[in-house]
Tab-separated table of C-alpha atoms and ligand atoms in Angstrom:
chain	number	residue	atom	x	y	z
A	1	MET	CA	76.556	152.855	217.433
A	2	SER	CA	74.563	150.348	219.394
A	3	SER	CA	75.219	149.822	223.037
A	4	SER	CA	73.976	147.464	225.672
A	5	CYS	CA	70.540	148.100	227.055
A	6	SER	CA	71.571	147.193	230.578
A	7	GLY	CA	71.178	150.631	232.123
A	8	LEU	CA	68.043	151.223	230.234
A	9	SER	CA	65.538	151.880	232.937
A	10	ARG	CA	67.992	154.442	234.276
A	11	VAL	CA	68.140	155.976	230.822
A	12	LEU	CA	64.398	156.162	230.438
A	13	VAL	CA	64.184	157.811	233.842
A	14	ALA	CA	66.936	160.203	232.770
A	15	VAL	CA	65.102	161.055	229.575
A	16	ALA	CA	61.959	161.722	231.572
A	17	THR	CA	63.909	163.833	234.066
A	18	ALA	CA	65.487	165.813	231.267
A	19	LEU	CA	62.060	166.620	229.922
A	20	VAL	CA	60.538	167.507	233.267
A	21	SER	CA	63.126	169.229	235.368
A	22	VAL	CA	65.811	171.436	233.960
A	23	SER	CA	66.350	173.669	236.908
A	24	SER	CA	67.993	171.172	239.252
A	25	SER	CA	71.400	169.594	238.742
A	26	CYS	CA	72.116	168.155	235.307
A	27	PRO	CA	70.277	165.029	234.197
A	28	GLN	CA	72.549	162.098	233.673
A	29	ALA	CA	71.985	160.487	230.329
A	30	TRP	CA	73.696	157.568	228.620
A	31	GLY	CA	77.414	157.285	228.467
A	32	PRO	CA	80.115	158.724	230.703
A	33	PRO	CA	79.437	161.767	232.894
A	34	GLY	CA	79.713	165.027	231.034
A	35	VAL	CA	78.190	163.679	227.843
A	36	GLN	CA	74.904	165.202	226.716
A	37	TYR	CA	72.683	164.565	223.740
A	38	GLY	CA	70.612	166.854	221.606
A	39	GLN	CA	68.430	166.790	218.541
A	40	LEU	CA	69.634	168.281	215.281
A	41	GLY	CA	67.538	171.213	214.160
A	42	ARG	CA	66.048	171.836	217.599
A	43	SER	CA	67.186	174.053	220.399
A	44	VAL	CA	69.499	172.245	222.774
A	45	MET	CA	70.133	173.104	226.387
A	46	LEU	CA	73.532	172.271	227.856
A	47	CYS	CA	73.924	172.045	231.598
A	48	CYS	CA	77.081	172.861	233.557
A	49	PRO	CA	77.838	169.834	235.725
A	50	GLY	CA	79.059	170.218	239.256
A	51	VAL	CA	77.331	173.516	240.104
A	52	ALA	CA	74.119	174.197	241.943
A	53	ALA	CA	71.129	175.073	239.842
A	54	GLY	CA	71.025	178.768	239.007
A	55	THR	CA	74.770	179.356	239.519
A	56	LEU	CA	75.983	181.978	237.057
A	57	VAL	CA	78.529	180.593	234.588
A	58	SER	CA	80.218	181.560	231.300
A	59	TRP	CA	80.406	179.159	228.386
A	60	PHE	CA	83.248	178.555	225.898
A	61	ARG	CA	83.998	176.006	223.206
A	62	ASP	CA	86.918	173.847	224.306
A	63	GLY	CA	90.149	175.407	222.976
A	64	GLU	CA	88.505	178.652	221.822
A	65	PRO	CA	88.827	181.905	223.787
A	66	ARG	CA	85.603	183.398	222.375
A	67	LEU	CA	82.851	183.790	224.951
A	68	LEU	CA	79.668	182.001	223.867
A	69	GLN	CA	77.386	183.112	226.649
A	70	GLY	CA	78.203	185.340	229.625
A	71	PRO	CA	76.931	185.060	233.184
A	72	ALA	CA	74.463	187.895	232.614
A	73	SER	CA	72.488	185.924	230.039
A	74	GLY	CA	69.801	184.975	232.520
A	75	GLN	CA	70.247	181.286	231.752
A	76	GLY	CA	71.938	180.387	235.040
A	77	HIS	CA	74.060	177.257	234.686
A	78	THR	CA	72.650	176.313	231.273
A	79	LEU	CA	73.584	177.192	227.708
A	80	VAL	CA	70.863	177.244	225.041
A	81	LEU	CA	71.834	176.551	221.436
A	82	ALA	CA	69.020	177.512	219.058
A	83	GLN	CA	68.573	175.148	216.093
A	84	ALA	CA	71.582	172.965	216.742
A	85	ASP	CA	73.408	171.819	213.632
A	86	THR	CA	76.288	169.421	213.183
A	87	SER	CA	78.875	172.156	213.807
A	88	ASP	CA	77.492	172.536	217.331
A	89	ALA	CA	78.561	169.050	218.315
A	90	GLY	CA	81.709	169.010	220.404
A	91	THR	CA	83.083	169.893	223.793
A	92	TYR	CA	82.019	172.923	225.836
A	93	ILE	CA	83.515	174.399	229.006
A	94	CYS	CA	81.683	176.247	231.732
A	95	ARG	CA	83.453	178.587	234.196
A	96	THR	CA	82.093	180.225	237.332
A	97	LEU	CA	82.573	183.935	237.989
A	98	ASP	CA	85.942	183.358	239.674
A	99	GLY	CA	87.225	181.958	236.365
A	100	ALA	CA	87.539	178.382	237.566
A	101	VAL	CA	86.636	175.648	235.094
A	102	ARG	CA	83.612	173.931	236.663
A	103	GLY	CA	82.903	171.349	234.059
A	104	THR	CA	83.156	170.179	230.503
A	105	VAL	CA	80.253	168.943	228.469
A	106	THR	CA	80.554	166.939	225.279
A	107	LEU	CA	77.508	167.363	223.075
A	108	HIS	CA	76.403	164.650	220.640
A	109	LEU	CA	73.690	165.501	218.165
A	110	GLY	CA	71.295	163.179	216.377
A	111	TYR	CA	67.645	162.299	216.055
A	112	PRO	CA	65.080	160.622	218.282
A	113	PRO	CA	64.451	156.979	217.413
A	114	ALA	CA	62.359	156.185	214.364
A	115	ARG	CA	60.213	153.066	214.181
A	116	PRO	CA	62.499	150.205	213.206
A	117	VAL	CA	61.812	148.085	210.136
A	118	VAL	CA	61.082	144.532	211.296
A	119	SER	CA	60.728	141.239	209.490
A	120	CYS	CA	60.267	137.751	210.902
A	121	GLN	CA	61.134	134.357	209.514
A	122	ALA	CA	60.846	130.706	210.507
A	123	SER	CA	62.720	127.739	209.122
A	124	ASP	CA	61.046	125.164	211.313
A	125	TYR	CA	57.616	124.638	212.870
A	126	GLU	CA	58.224	125.862	216.409
A	127	ASN	CA	60.880	128.559	216.343
A	128	PHE	CA	61.009	131.893	214.623
A	129	SER	CA	63.244	134.914	214.654
A	130	CYS	CA	62.812	138.571	213.859
A	131	THR	CA	65.398	140.933	212.437
A	132	TRP	CA	65.247	144.684	212.248
A	133	SER	CA	67.029	147.698	210.888
A	134	PRO	CA	66.839	151.356	211.928
A	135	GLY	CA	64.051	153.376	210.379
A	136	GLN	CA	66.465	156.285	210.179
A	137	VAL	CA	70.248	156.433	210.274
A	138	ASN	CA	71.352	157.867	213.563
A	139	SER	CA	74.738	158.422	215.131
A	140	LEU	CA	73.464	158.291	218.710
A	141	PRO	CA	73.965	155.224	220.887
A	142	THR	CA	70.961	153.027	220.244
A	143	CYS	CA	69.581	149.840	221.640
A	144	TYR	CA	66.516	147.728	221.015
A	145	LEU	CA	64.048	146.259	223.480
A	146	THR	CA	62.394	143.182	222.065
A	147	SER	CA	59.403	141.366	223.477
A	148	TYR	CA	56.432	139.369	222.255
A	149	ARG	CA	53.045	138.277	223.430
A	150	LYS	CA	50.534	135.762	222.249
A	151	LYS	CA	47.336	137.085	220.792
A	152	THR	CA	44.676	135.158	222.647
A	153	VAL	CA	42.015	135.302	219.977
A	154	PRO	CA	43.436	134.799	216.477
A	155	GLY	CA	42.607	137.744	214.268
A	156	ASP	CA	41.542	139.835	217.229
A	157	ASP	CA	43.244	143.199	216.929
A	158	ASP	CA	42.310	144.891	220.173
A	159	GLN	CA	44.465	144.667	223.236
A	160	ARG	CA	42.510	141.984	225.116
A	161	MET	CA	45.378	139.812	226.262
A	162	ASN	CA	45.372	137.643	229.334
A	163	SER	CA	48.297	137.183	231.670
A	164	SER	CA	49.339	133.816	230.255
A	165	ALA	CA	49.873	135.526	226.911
A	166	GLY	CA	52.984	137.478	227.863
A	167	PRO	CA	54.690	139.740	227.206
A	168	TRP	CA	57.912	137.779	227.297
A	169	LEU	CA	61.388	138.863	226.382
A	170	CYS	CA	62.473	137.986	222.855
A	171	PRO	CA	66.143	137.260	223.592
A	172	GLN	CA	68.751	138.861	221.377
A	173	ASP	CA	71.295	136.195	220.750
A	174	PRO	CA	74.103	137.047	220.434
A	175	PRO	CA	73.546	140.454	222.049
A	176	GLY	CA	74.114	143.399	219.769
A	177	THR	CA	72.948	141.630	216.607
A	178	ALA	CA	69.745	142.972	215.148
A	179	ARG	CA	67.951	139.662	215.704
A	180	CYS	CA	65.904	138.018	218.407
A	181	ALA	CA	64.499	134.502	218.519
A	182	VAL	CA	61.332	132.932	219.904
A	183	HIS	CA	61.583	129.241	220.752
A	184	GLY	CA	58.797	126.769	221.275
A	185	ALA	CA	56.113	128.860	219.590
A	186	GLU	CA	52.714	127.364	218.830
A	187	PHE	CA	52.170	126.700	215.171
A	188	TRP	CA	48.564	127.880	215.092
A	189	SER	CA	48.887	130.951	217.344
A	190	GLN	CA	49.289	134.596	216.479
A	191	TYR	CA	52.067	136.527	218.146
A	192	ARG	CA	52.628	140.242	218.450
A	193	ILE	CA	56.267	141.287	218.351
A	194	ASN	CA	57.351	144.555	219.942
A	195	VAL	CA	60.672	145.986	218.760
A	196	THR	CA	61.371	149.289	220.486
A	197	GLU	CA	64.284	151.437	219.452
A	198	VAL	CA	65.680	153.447	222.342
A	199	ASN	CA	68.278	156.204	222.289
A	200	PRO	CA	69.023	159.131	224.623
A	201	LEU	CA	66.359	161.209	222.904
A	202	GLY	CA	63.476	158.783	223.342
A	203	ALA	CA	61.926	155.515	222.226
A	204	SER	CA	59.915	154.336	219.240
A	205	THR	CA	58.003	151.076	218.943
A	206	ARG	CA	57.175	148.848	215.989
A	207	LEU	CA	54.514	146.217	216.597
A	208	MET	CA	54.235	143.327	214.231
A	209	ASP	CA	51.787	140.424	214.086
A	210	VAL	CA	53.297	137.115	213.199
A	211	SER	CA	52.049	133.567	212.823
A	212	LEU	CA	54.331	130.647	212.170
A	213	GLN	CA	52.105	129.286	209.448
A	214	SER	CA	52.465	132.373	207.307
A	215	ILE	CA	56.195	133.035	207.732
A	216	LEU	CA	57.320	129.418	207.571
A	217	ARG	CA	60.009	128.841	204.961
A	218	PRO	CA	62.005	125.632	205.382
A	219	ASP	CA	65.667	125.456	204.565
A	220	PRO	CA	66.407	123.692	201.273
A	221	PRO	CA	66.673	119.891	201.326
A	222	GLN	CA	70.181	118.578	201.811
A	223	GLY	CA	72.394	115.838	200.418
A	224	LEU	CA	70.906	115.837	196.927
A	225	GLN	CA	72.416	113.006	194.855
A	226	VAL	CA	71.784	112.015	191.258
A	227	GLU	CA	72.776	108.526	190.167
A	228	PRO	CA	72.493	106.613	186.910
A	229	ILE	CA	70.455	103.414	186.915
A	230	PRO	CA	72.505	100.705	185.180
A	231	GLY	CA	70.794	99.432	182.047
A	232	TYR	CA	68.388	102.380	181.786
A	233	PRO	CA	69.757	105.032	179.419
A	234	ARG	CA	66.860	107.454	180.104
A	235	ARG	CA	66.686	107.212	183.860
A	236	LEU	CA	68.235	108.985	186.787
A	237	LEU	CA	67.642	108.373	190.435
A	238	ALA	CA	67.577	111.536	192.553
A	239	SER	CA	67.551	111.308	196.340
A	240	TRP	CA	67.831	113.876	199.120
A	241	LYS	CA	67.317	114.381	202.825
A	242	TYR	CA	65.309	116.645	205.102
A	243	PRO	CA	67.166	119.835	206.038
A	244	THR	CA	68.801	119.367	209.428
A	245	SER	CA	66.866	122.388	210.729
A	246	TRP	CA	63.602	120.432	210.289
A	247	PRO	CA	63.498	117.607	212.842
A	248	HIS	CA	61.434	114.609	211.805
A	249	GLN	CA	58.069	114.643	213.483
A	250	PRO	CA	54.959	112.871	212.234
A	251	HIS	CA	52.729	115.951	212.409
A	252	PHE	CA	55.049	118.238	210.527
A	253	LEU	CA	56.182	116.770	207.248
A	254	LEU	CA	57.718	118.343	204.204
A	255	LYS	CA	56.755	117.895	200.615
A	256	PHE	CA	59.147	118.446	197.758
A	257	ARG	CA	59.469	119.888	194.295
A	258	LEU	CA	62.153	118.541	191.978
A	259	GLN	CA	63.441	120.177	188.813
A	260	TYR	CA	65.780	118.731	186.224
A	261	ARG	CA	67.096	119.581	182.782
A	262	PRO	CA	69.844	118.471	180.454
A	263	VAL	CA	72.784	120.816	180.837
A	264	GLN	CA	72.305	122.181	177.312
A	265	HIS	CA	68.602	122.937	177.722
A	266	PRO	CA	67.328	126.124	179.342
A	267	ALA	CA	63.930	124.839	180.473
A	268	TRP	CA	63.377	122.880	183.668
A	269	SER	CA	60.975	119.974	184.023
A	270	THR	CA	59.201	119.928	187.382
A	271	VAL	CA	57.791	117.030	189.359
A	272	GLU	CA	56.414	116.829	192.893
A	273	PRO	CA	57.736	113.660	194.471
A	274	VAL	CA	56.137	112.470	197.661
A	275	GLY	CA	59.041	110.719	199.315
A	276	LEU	CA	62.727	111.397	199.539
A	277	GLU	CA	63.627	110.119	196.093
A	278	GLU	CA	62.421	110.264	192.544
A	279	VAL	CA	63.205	108.253	189.422
A	280	ILE	CA	63.427	110.546	186.426
A	281	THR	CA	62.258	108.473	183.464
A	282	ASP	CA	62.553	110.933	180.570
A	283	ALA	CA	66.183	111.948	180.815
A	284	VAL	CA	68.028	112.494	177.525
A	285	ALA	CA	70.340	109.542	176.963
A	286	GLY	CA	74.011	110.360	177.165
A	287	LEU	CA	73.586	113.956	178.399
A	288	PRO	CA	74.541	115.219	181.827
A	289	HIS	CA	71.529	116.586	183.731
A	290	ILE	CA	71.191	119.221	186.409
A	291	VAL	CA	68.813	118.504	189.276
A	292	ARG	CA	67.630	120.665	192.171
A	293	VAL	CA	64.997	120.257	194.842
A	294	SER	CA	63.074	122.491	197.238
A	295	ALA	CA	60.786	121.843	200.191
A	296	ARG	CA	57.590	123.154	201.694
A	297	ASP	CA	55.382	122.350	204.628
A	298	PHE	CA	53.237	119.345	203.732
A	299	LEU	CA	49.996	121.301	204.261
A	300	ASP	CA	51.154	124.286	202.192
A	301	ALA	CA	51.819	126.604	205.124
A	302	GLY	CA	54.300	129.374	204.396
A	303	THR	CA	56.332	129.308	201.212
A	304	TRP	CA	58.662	127.047	199.258
A	305	SER	CA	62.253	126.890	200.408
A	306	ALA	CA	65.058	128.167	198.254
A	307	TRP	CA	66.400	125.632	195.764
A	308	SER	CA	69.000	123.229	197.016
A	309	PRO	CA	72.476	123.391	195.510
A	310	GLU	CA	72.347	121.745	192.082
A	311	ALA	CA	73.544	118.181	191.602
A	312	TRP	CA	74.602	116.615	188.307
A	313	GLY	CA	74.136	113.139	186.891
A	314	THR	CA	74.356	111.370	183.528
A	315	PRO	CA	72.175	108.381	182.662
A	316	SER	CA	73.905	105.034	182.404
A	317	THR	CA	75.282	104.143	178.972
A	318	GLY	CA	76.530	100.661	179.755
A	319	PRO	CA	74.559	97.415	179.580
A	320	LEU	CA	72.761	95.899	182.506
A	321	PRO	CA	75.061	94.553	185.188
A	322	GLU	CA	75.611	90.853	184.587
A	323	GLU	CA	74.488	89.604	187.952
A	324	ILE	CA	71.051	91.111	187.313
A	325	LEU	CA	70.765	89.660	183.825
A	326	ALA	CA	71.888	86.295	185.164
A	327	GLY	CA	69.824	85.720	188.258
A	328	GLY	CA	66.429	86.718	189.615
A	329	GLN	CA	67.780	87.106	193.113
A	330	GLN	CA	66.643	90.718	193.365
A	331	PRO	CA	63.222	91.016	194.925
A	332	VAL	CA	60.716	92.532	192.533
A	333	GLY	CA	58.235	95.080	193.754
A	334	ASP	CA	60.980	96.905	195.540
A	335	GLN	CA	60.630	100.156	193.654
A	336	PRO	CA	57.187	101.650	193.546
A	337	GLN	CA	58.448	104.471	191.325
A	338	LEU	CA	59.126	102.157	188.370
A	339	LYS	CA	55.797	102.246	186.621
A	340	PRO	CA	55.180	99.815	183.768
A	341	GLU	CA	54.735	102.496	181.090
A	342	SER	CA	58.007	104.122	181.999
A	343	GLN	CA	59.794	100.808	181.715
A	344	LEU	CA	58.715	100.647	178.113
A	345	GLN	CA	60.457	103.937	177.420
A	346	ALA	CA	63.732	102.447	178.378
A	347	GLY	CA	63.901	100.597	175.048
A	348	SER	CA	62.357	97.695	173.196
A	349	PHE	CA	64.054	95.306	175.553
A	350	THR	CA	62.553	95.460	179.025
A	351	PRO	CA	65.094	94.072	181.422
A	352	PRO	CA	64.304	92.906	184.903
A	353	ARG	CA	64.433	95.668	187.480
A	354	PRO	CA	67.903	96.576	188.564
A	355	SER	CA	68.729	96.889	192.180
A	356	LEU	CA	68.520	100.504	193.175
A	357	GLN	CA	69.598	99.777	196.698
A	358	PRO	CA	67.941	102.955	197.834
A	359	ALA	CA	68.886	104.537	201.085
A	360	PRO	CA	66.505	103.698	203.888
A	361	GLN	CA	63.374	105.743	203.521
A	362	PRO	CA	62.308	106.831	206.954
A	363	LEU	CA	59.749	109.252	205.622
A	364	ASP	CA	58.142	107.680	202.603
A	365	HIS	CA	54.516	108.602	203.120
A	366	ARG	CA	53.336	106.993	199.941
A	367	VAL	CA	51.633	104.020	201.554
A	368	PRO	CA	49.767	105.864	204.322
A	369	LEU	CA	48.765	108.537	201.838
A	370	GLU	CA	47.383	106.049	199.392
A	371	GLN	CA	45.520	104.400	202.179
A	372	VAL	CA	44.077	107.690	203.302
A	373	ALA	CA	43.053	108.555	199.747
A	374	MET	CA	41.499	105.124	199.359
A	375	LEU	CA	39.611	105.411	202.644
A	376	MET	CA	38.410	108.875	201.721
A	377	SER	CA	37.114	107.786	198.335
A	378	LEU	CA	35.430	104.776	199.957
A	379	GLY	CA	33.831	107.170	202.431
A	380	ILE	CA	32.643	109.493	199.684
A	381	LEU	CA	31.267	106.557	197.688
A	382	SER	CA	29.312	105.200	200.606
A	383	PHE	CA	28.038	108.678	201.424
A	384	LEU	CA	26.866	109.121	197.836
A	385	GLY	CA	25.226	105.720	198.051
A	386	LEU	CA	23.399	106.751	201.202
A	387	VAL	CA	22.209	109.989	199.603
A	388	ALA	CA	21.002	108.157	196.499
A	389	GLY	CA	19.295	105.558	198.658
A	390	SER	CA	17.454	108.104	200.767
A	391	LEU	CA	16.436	110.012	197.598
A	392	VAL	CA	14.931	106.838	196.179
A	393	LEU	CA	13.197	106.174	199.474
A	394	GLY	CA	11.892	109.727	199.565
A	395	LEU	CA	10.517	109.433	196.038
A	396	TRP	CA	8.915	106.122	196.972
B	1	NAG	C1	63.594	124.999	218.184
B	1	NAG	O1	64.732	125.522	218.837
B	1	NAG	C2	65.216	124.708	219.887
B	1	NAG	C3	66.334	125.458	220.561
B	1	NAG	O2	67.241	125.943	219.636
B	1	NAG	C4	65.674	123.378	219.328
B	1	NAG	O3	66.145	122.550	220.358
B	1	NAG	C5	64.508	122.714	218.626
B	1	NAG	O4	64.917	121.522	218.014
B	1	NAG	C6	63.933	123.642	217.579
B	1	NAG	N1	62.737	123.043	217.021
B	1	NAG	C7	62.648	122.617	215.767
B	1	NAG	C8	61.368	122.035	215.350
B	1	NAG	O5	63.595	122.703	215.002
B	2	NAG	C1	56.702	147.771	223.596
B	2	NAG	O1	57.892	147.672	224.369
B	2	NAG	C2	58.230	148.860	225.081
B	2	NAG	C3	59.581	148.640	225.753
B	2	NAG	O2	59.608	147.464	226.450
B	2	NAG	C4	57.140	149.170	226.080
B	2	NAG	O3	57.481	150.354	226.780
B	2	NAG	C5	55.836	149.361	225.346
B	2	NAG	O4	54.799	149.567	226.265
B	2	NAG	C6	55.532	148.133	224.485
B	2	NAG	N1	54.356	148.449	223.675
B	2	NAG	C7	53.331	147.600	223.555
B	2	NAG	C8	52.168	148.072	222.765
B	2	NAG	O5	53.325	146.508	224.059
């Protein structure tokens, strides 16, 4: 069905030749010599290979003695089939007046390309890929030319593009799959993708405007784990990692959405943790819980990822581990998630904090965020103060 586009310029030339000149020797289209293509429902002209233009020939279907068109038809070395239908596909033979077989022609029938259906997706912040499917089912050999260019002015729809804006090839990797990938794209730029379907009957182009910010959809977080916290019958500690397709980079962070429910309950509870772990403080004691997590660009570009595979955990039922009850050797202030009010929920007895021994947290943005929020509110306060001050002055 699909073939390599390597000889494509030749094909396009051949298509053009077929349209322009029919009187000279036969145009060579795709595929082996002696293969010709025609459009279903239209008149199709076959050409006897190996004879000079205008040579008188007779035409037969291969293996049938019945004469289709005699030399007196006035068509020279061509055979015209009006309104070709599927029964016209097959092999034809042309003979010169001396009865010698001069050539065989195998006719394939189909339709000119239709505009392909294209969609693009990105699972990280600098690469995206586009996939496509035929706009119309076609039995002719088909290939796709894929390119892209950068739109120089975002939102500008006319064709003003400068030379540094492409077009560049959008490589199909592996070849033959209906997918091409753009690497190293700029997050804030607009790109125009050109997917052109080409077959022996012509070409048809779909243009599509794409920006990474709108198509971004991270892969789900990975390595979700749910652990009991010894001594806390209503708590679970969930932790997860960035998807491997999202390399850590300070300017492109992910935020997360965590859902959990007891196995028996249909309704999920949702929280939006900031870091890579969350302490669930209202678990139902003794019941196994299901937890799942999804990710999104920190600044709300694109959409939420799919949910991660679910992980299960049951809150601890045993007492506090003895070493914690015995000694205060665990540093306190280790777990910012353990808020005082939630400790009260754990029971009338409020034990010292157990050691969570959390995995290293390379991307806990809590502290910088709080600082930013603090700075911003300080800024707003001082601004308000200034405004009030100048108002008072003005009134004075
Ligand atoms: C983009 O793709 C390139 C090549 O596959 C890869 O090396 C790079 O890490 C990708 N970028 C991101 C942000 O994932
Ligand atoms: C799309 O790509 C085709 C094939 O490369 C090319 O002939 C055509 O000019 C392109 N169209 C636009 C609008 O860039």
